[in-house]
Amino acid sequence: IERQGAFNRLAFPGVQCIIPLQEELIAVLNLQDRNCSTPPLELNTKEFALVGCKVNVQYRIRDEQRGELIDSNSNVYKAYYTVKDDLEPKILEYIESNLRGQIRGYRLVDVFSKGEE
């Protein structure tokens, strides 16, 4: 909950009082693991053979300075104020570019033998 544009307090489940015109509920954050999956990708191997691939990713927000997961109520406001953008498109773009680079270095036979890695 923000009061006059600045972080004021966290609202926990249950009945909460919000002062109209002074306080505002900004966001409801989900602290559980999140899932996203890439659309089907066609990747080239070392031999320029096309391989179809789909990747499922689970992620959780981590406090970079402390190196711990943001799952305690005292750090929730950090997750909201430091992670303003939607992360899924950035995560999927990162995975896709890394996967293209990795698959490009393998032969077709090696890709199928290491498929679960």
PDB file of C-alpha atoms in Angstrom:
ATOM      1  CA  ILE A   1       0.000   0.000   0.000  1.00  0.00           C
ATOM      2  CA  GLU A   2       1.345   3.413  -0.957  1.00  0.00           C
ATOM      3  CA  ARG A   3       0.537   6.611   0.870  1.00  0.00           C
ATOM      4  CA  GLN A   4       0.813   9.744  -1.268  1.00  0.00           C
ATOM      5  CA  GLY A   5       3.011   7.977  -3.820  1.00  0.00           C
ATOM      6  CA  ALA A   6       5.529   6.358  -1.426  1.00  0.00           C
ATOM      7  CA  PHE A   7       5.639   2.838   0.028  1.00  0.00           C
ATOM      8  CA  ASN A   8       3.815   2.748   3.348  1.00  0.00           C
ATOM      9  CA  ARG A   9       3.023  -0.823   4.395  1.00  0.00           C
ATOM     10  CA  LEU A  10       2.181  -4.341   3.318  1.00  0.00           C
ATOM     11  CA  ALA A  11      -1.382  -5.603   3.394  1.00  0.00           C
ATOM     12  CA  PHE A  12      -1.737  -9.181   4.553  1.00  0.00           C
ATOM     13  CA  PRO A  13      -4.758 -11.443   3.933  1.00  0.00           C
ATOM     14  CA  GLY A  14      -7.818 -10.356   5.843  1.00  0.00           C
ATOM     15  CA  VAL A  15      -9.651  -7.112   6.431  1.00  0.00           C
ATOM     16  CA  GLN A  16      -7.568  -4.012   5.728  1.00  0.00           C
ATOM     17  CA  CYS A  17      -8.413  -0.323   6.026  1.00  0.00           C
ATOM     18  CA  ILE A  18      -7.276   1.977   3.233  1.00  0.00           C
ATOM     19  CA  ILE A  19      -7.720   5.725   3.665  1.00  0.00           C
ATOM     20  CA  PRO A  20      -9.364   7.066   0.480  1.00  0.00           C
ATOM     21  CA  LEU A  21      -7.459   9.748  -1.473  1.00  0.00           C
ATOM     22  CA  GLN A  22      -4.322   9.166   0.650  1.00  0.00           C
ATOM     23  CA  GLU A  23      -3.589   5.456   0.322  1.00  0.00           C
ATOM     24  CA  GLU A  24      -3.719   3.207  -2.701  1.00  0.00           C
ATOM     25  CA  LEU A  25      -3.366  -0.548  -3.222  1.00  0.00           C
ATOM     26  CA  ILE A  26      -0.605  -0.757  -5.825  1.00  0.00           C
ATOM     27  CA  ALA A  27      -0.154  -4.458  -6.578  1.00  0.00           C
ATOM     28  CA  VAL A  28      -0.932  -7.989  -5.544  1.00  0.00           C
ATOM     29  CA  LEU A  29       2.243 -10.060  -5.885  1.00  0.00           C
ATOM     30  CA  ASN A  30       2.494 -13.813  -6.260  1.00  0.00           C
ATOM     31  CA  LEU A  31       5.572 -15.097  -4.395  1.00  0.00           C
ATOM     32  CA  GLN A  32       5.272 -18.680  -5.596  1.00  0.00           C
ATOM     33  CA  ASP A  33       7.400 -20.158  -8.340  1.00  0.00           C
ATOM     34  CA  ARG A  34       6.340 -18.889 -11.739  1.00  0.00           C
ATOM     35  CA  ASN A  35       6.207 -20.863 -14.971  1.00  0.00           C
ATOM     36  CA  CYS A  36       6.637 -19.810 -18.554  1.00  0.00           C
ATOM     37  CA  SER A  37       7.274 -21.740 -21.733  1.00  0.00           C
ATOM     38  CA  THR A  38       8.783 -20.806 -25.060  1.00  0.00           C
ATOM     39  CA  PRO A  39       6.811 -21.124 -28.257  1.00  0.00           C
ATOM     40  CA  PRO A  40       8.035 -24.015 -30.430  1.00  0.00           C
ATOM     41  CA  LEU A  41      11.513 -23.071 -31.704  1.00  0.00           C
ATOM     42  CA  GLU A  42      13.311 -24.306 -34.803  1.00  0.00           C
ATOM     43  CA  LEU A  43      17.039 -24.341 -34.165  1.00  0.00           C
ATOM     44  CA  ASN A  44      19.972 -25.085 -36.485  1.00  0.00           C
ATOM     45  CA  THR A  45      22.601 -27.640 -35.527  1.00  0.00           C
ATOM     46  CA  LYS A  46      26.254 -27.677 -36.564  1.00  0.00           C
ATOM     47  CA  GLU A  47      25.205 -29.556 -39.715  1.00  0.00           C
ATOM     48  CA  PHE A  48      22.446 -26.960 -40.445  1.00  0.00           C
ATOM     49  CA  ALA A  49      19.700 -29.480 -39.668  1.00  0.00           C
ATOM     50  CA  LEU A  50      16.543 -28.000 -38.136  1.00  0.00           C
ATOM     51  CA  VAL A  51      15.542 -29.273 -34.697  1.00  0.00           C
ATOM     52  CA  GLY A  52      12.193 -28.480 -33.075  1.00  0.00           C
ATOM     53  CA  CYS A  53      12.405 -27.544 -29.409  1.00  0.00           C
ATOM     54  CA  LYS A  54      10.121 -26.263 -26.655  1.00  0.00           C
ATOM     55  CA  VAL A  55      11.407 -25.204 -23.216  1.00  0.00           C
ATOM     56  CA  ASN A  56       9.509 -24.834 -19.939  1.00  0.00           C
ATOM     57  CA  VAL A  57      11.060 -22.560 -17.309  1.00  0.00           C
ATOM     58  CA  GLN A  58      10.375 -22.097 -13.611  1.00  0.00           C
ATOM     59  CA  TYR A  59      11.719 -18.978 -11.927  1.00  0.00           C
ATOM     60  CA  ARG A  60      11.566 -17.029  -8.693  1.00  0.00           C
ATOM     61  CA  ILE A  61      12.661 -13.479  -7.888  1.00  0.00           C
ATOM     62  CA  ARG A  62      15.947 -13.243  -5.969  1.00  0.00           C
ATOM     63  CA  ASP A  63      17.427 -10.321  -4.008  1.00  0.00           C
ATOM     64  CA  GLU A  64      20.727  -9.641  -5.834  1.00  0.00           C
ATOM     65  CA  GLN A  65      22.456  -7.882  -2.934  1.00  0.00           C
ATOM     66  CA  ARG A  66      21.724 -10.532  -0.325  1.00  0.00           C
ATOM     67  CA  GLY A  67      21.598 -13.510  -2.676  1.00  0.00           C
ATOM     68  CA  GLU A  68      18.373 -14.811  -1.132  1.00  0.00           C
ATOM     69  CA  LEU A  69      14.938 -15.481  -2.531  1.00  0.00           C
ATOM     70  CA  ILE A  70      12.315 -12.819  -2.014  1.00  0.00           C
ATOM     71  CA  ASP A  71       9.711 -14.829  -0.176  1.00  0.00           C
ATOM     72  CA  SER A  72       9.594 -13.206   3.233  1.00  0.00           C
ATOM     73  CA  ASN A  73       7.070 -10.459   3.804  1.00  0.00           C
ATOM     74  CA  SER A  74       9.750  -7.883   4.664  1.00  0.00           C
ATOM     75  CA  ASN A  75      11.289  -8.082   1.167  1.00  0.00           C
ATOM     76  CA  VAL A  76       8.104  -8.082  -0.904  1.00  0.00           C
ATOM     77  CA  TYR A  77       8.211  -4.354  -1.539  1.00  0.00           C
ATOM     78  CA  LYS A  78      11.721  -4.755  -3.035  1.00  0.00           C
ATOM     79  CA  ALA A  79      10.344  -7.213  -5.582  1.00  0.00           C
ATOM     80  CA  TYR A  80       7.723  -4.713  -6.689  1.00  0.00           C
ATOM     81  CA  TYR A  81       9.926  -1.637  -6.845  1.00  0.00           C
ATOM     82  CA  THR A  82      12.999  -3.294  -8.403  1.00  0.00           C
ATOM     83  CA  VAL A  83      11.185  -5.509 -10.937  1.00  0.00           C
ATOM     84  CA  LYS A  84       8.867  -3.052 -12.658  1.00  0.00           C
ATOM     85  CA  ASP A  85       8.769  -4.712 -16.079  1.00  0.00           C
ATOM     86  CA  ASP A  86       7.147  -7.968 -17.026  1.00  0.00           C
ATOM     87  CA  LEU A  87       9.939 -10.538 -16.789  1.00  0.00           C
ATOM     88  CA  GLU A  88       8.565 -13.324 -18.961  1.00  0.00           C
ATOM     89  CA  PRO A  89       9.397 -11.804 -22.379  1.00  0.00           C
ATOM     90  CA  LYS A  90      12.945 -11.019 -21.224  1.00  0.00           C
ATOM     91  CA  ILE A  91      13.460 -14.493 -19.762  1.00  0.00           C
ATOM     92  CA  LEU A  92      12.130 -16.184 -22.909  1.00  0.00           C
ATOM     93  CA  GLU A  93      14.318 -14.010 -25.153  1.00  0.00           C
ATOM     94  CA  TYR A  94      17.391 -14.846 -23.039  1.00  0.00           C
ATOM     95  CA  ILE A  95      16.638 -18.584 -23.127  1.00  0.00           C
ATOM     96  CA  GLU A  96      15.984 -18.565 -26.854  1.00  0.00           C
ATOM     97  CA  SER A  97      19.240 -16.772 -27.691  1.00  0.00           C
ATOM     98  CA  ASN A  98      21.295 -19.031 -25.396  1.00  0.00           C
ATOM     99  CA  LEU A  99      19.634 -22.157 -26.718  1.00  0.00           C
ATOM    100  CA  ARG A 100      20.341 -21.113 -30.315  1.00  0.00           C
ATOM    101  CA  GLY A 101      23.999 -20.607 -29.431  1.00  0.00           C
ATOM    102  CA  GLN A 102      24.268 -23.941 -27.626  1.00  0.00           C
ATOM    103  CA  ILE A 103      22.485 -26.057 -30.246  1.00  0.00           C
ATOM    104  CA  ARG A 104      24.539 -24.482 -33.037  1.00  0.00           C
ATOM    105  CA  GLY A 105      27.665 -26.072 -31.519  1.00  0.00           C
ATOM    106  CA  TYR A 106      26.296 -29.638 -31.504  1.00  0.00           C
ATOM    107  CA  ARG A 107      25.816 -32.212 -34.211  1.00  0.00           C
ATOM    108  CA  LEU A 108      22.314 -33.591 -34.744  1.00  0.00           C
ATOM    109  CA  VAL A 109      23.144 -36.914 -33.076  1.00  0.00           C
ATOM    110  CA  ASP A 110      24.528 -35.113 -30.012  1.00  0.00           C
ATOM    111  CA  VAL A 111      21.418 -32.947 -29.697  1.00  0.00           C
ATOM    112  CA  PHE A 112      19.172 -36.006 -29.458  1.00  0.00           C
ATOM    113  CA  SER A 113      21.493 -37.804 -27.041  1.00  0.00           C
ATOM    114  CA  LYS A 114      21.618 -34.749 -24.729  1.00  0.00           C
ATOM    115  CA  GLY A 115      17.950 -33.865 -25.185  1.00  0.00           C
ATOM    116  CA  GLU A 116      17.019 -33.796 -21.486  1.00  0.00           C
ATOM    117  CA  GLU A 117      19.875 -31.537 -20.341  1.00  0.00           C
TER     118      GLU A 117
END
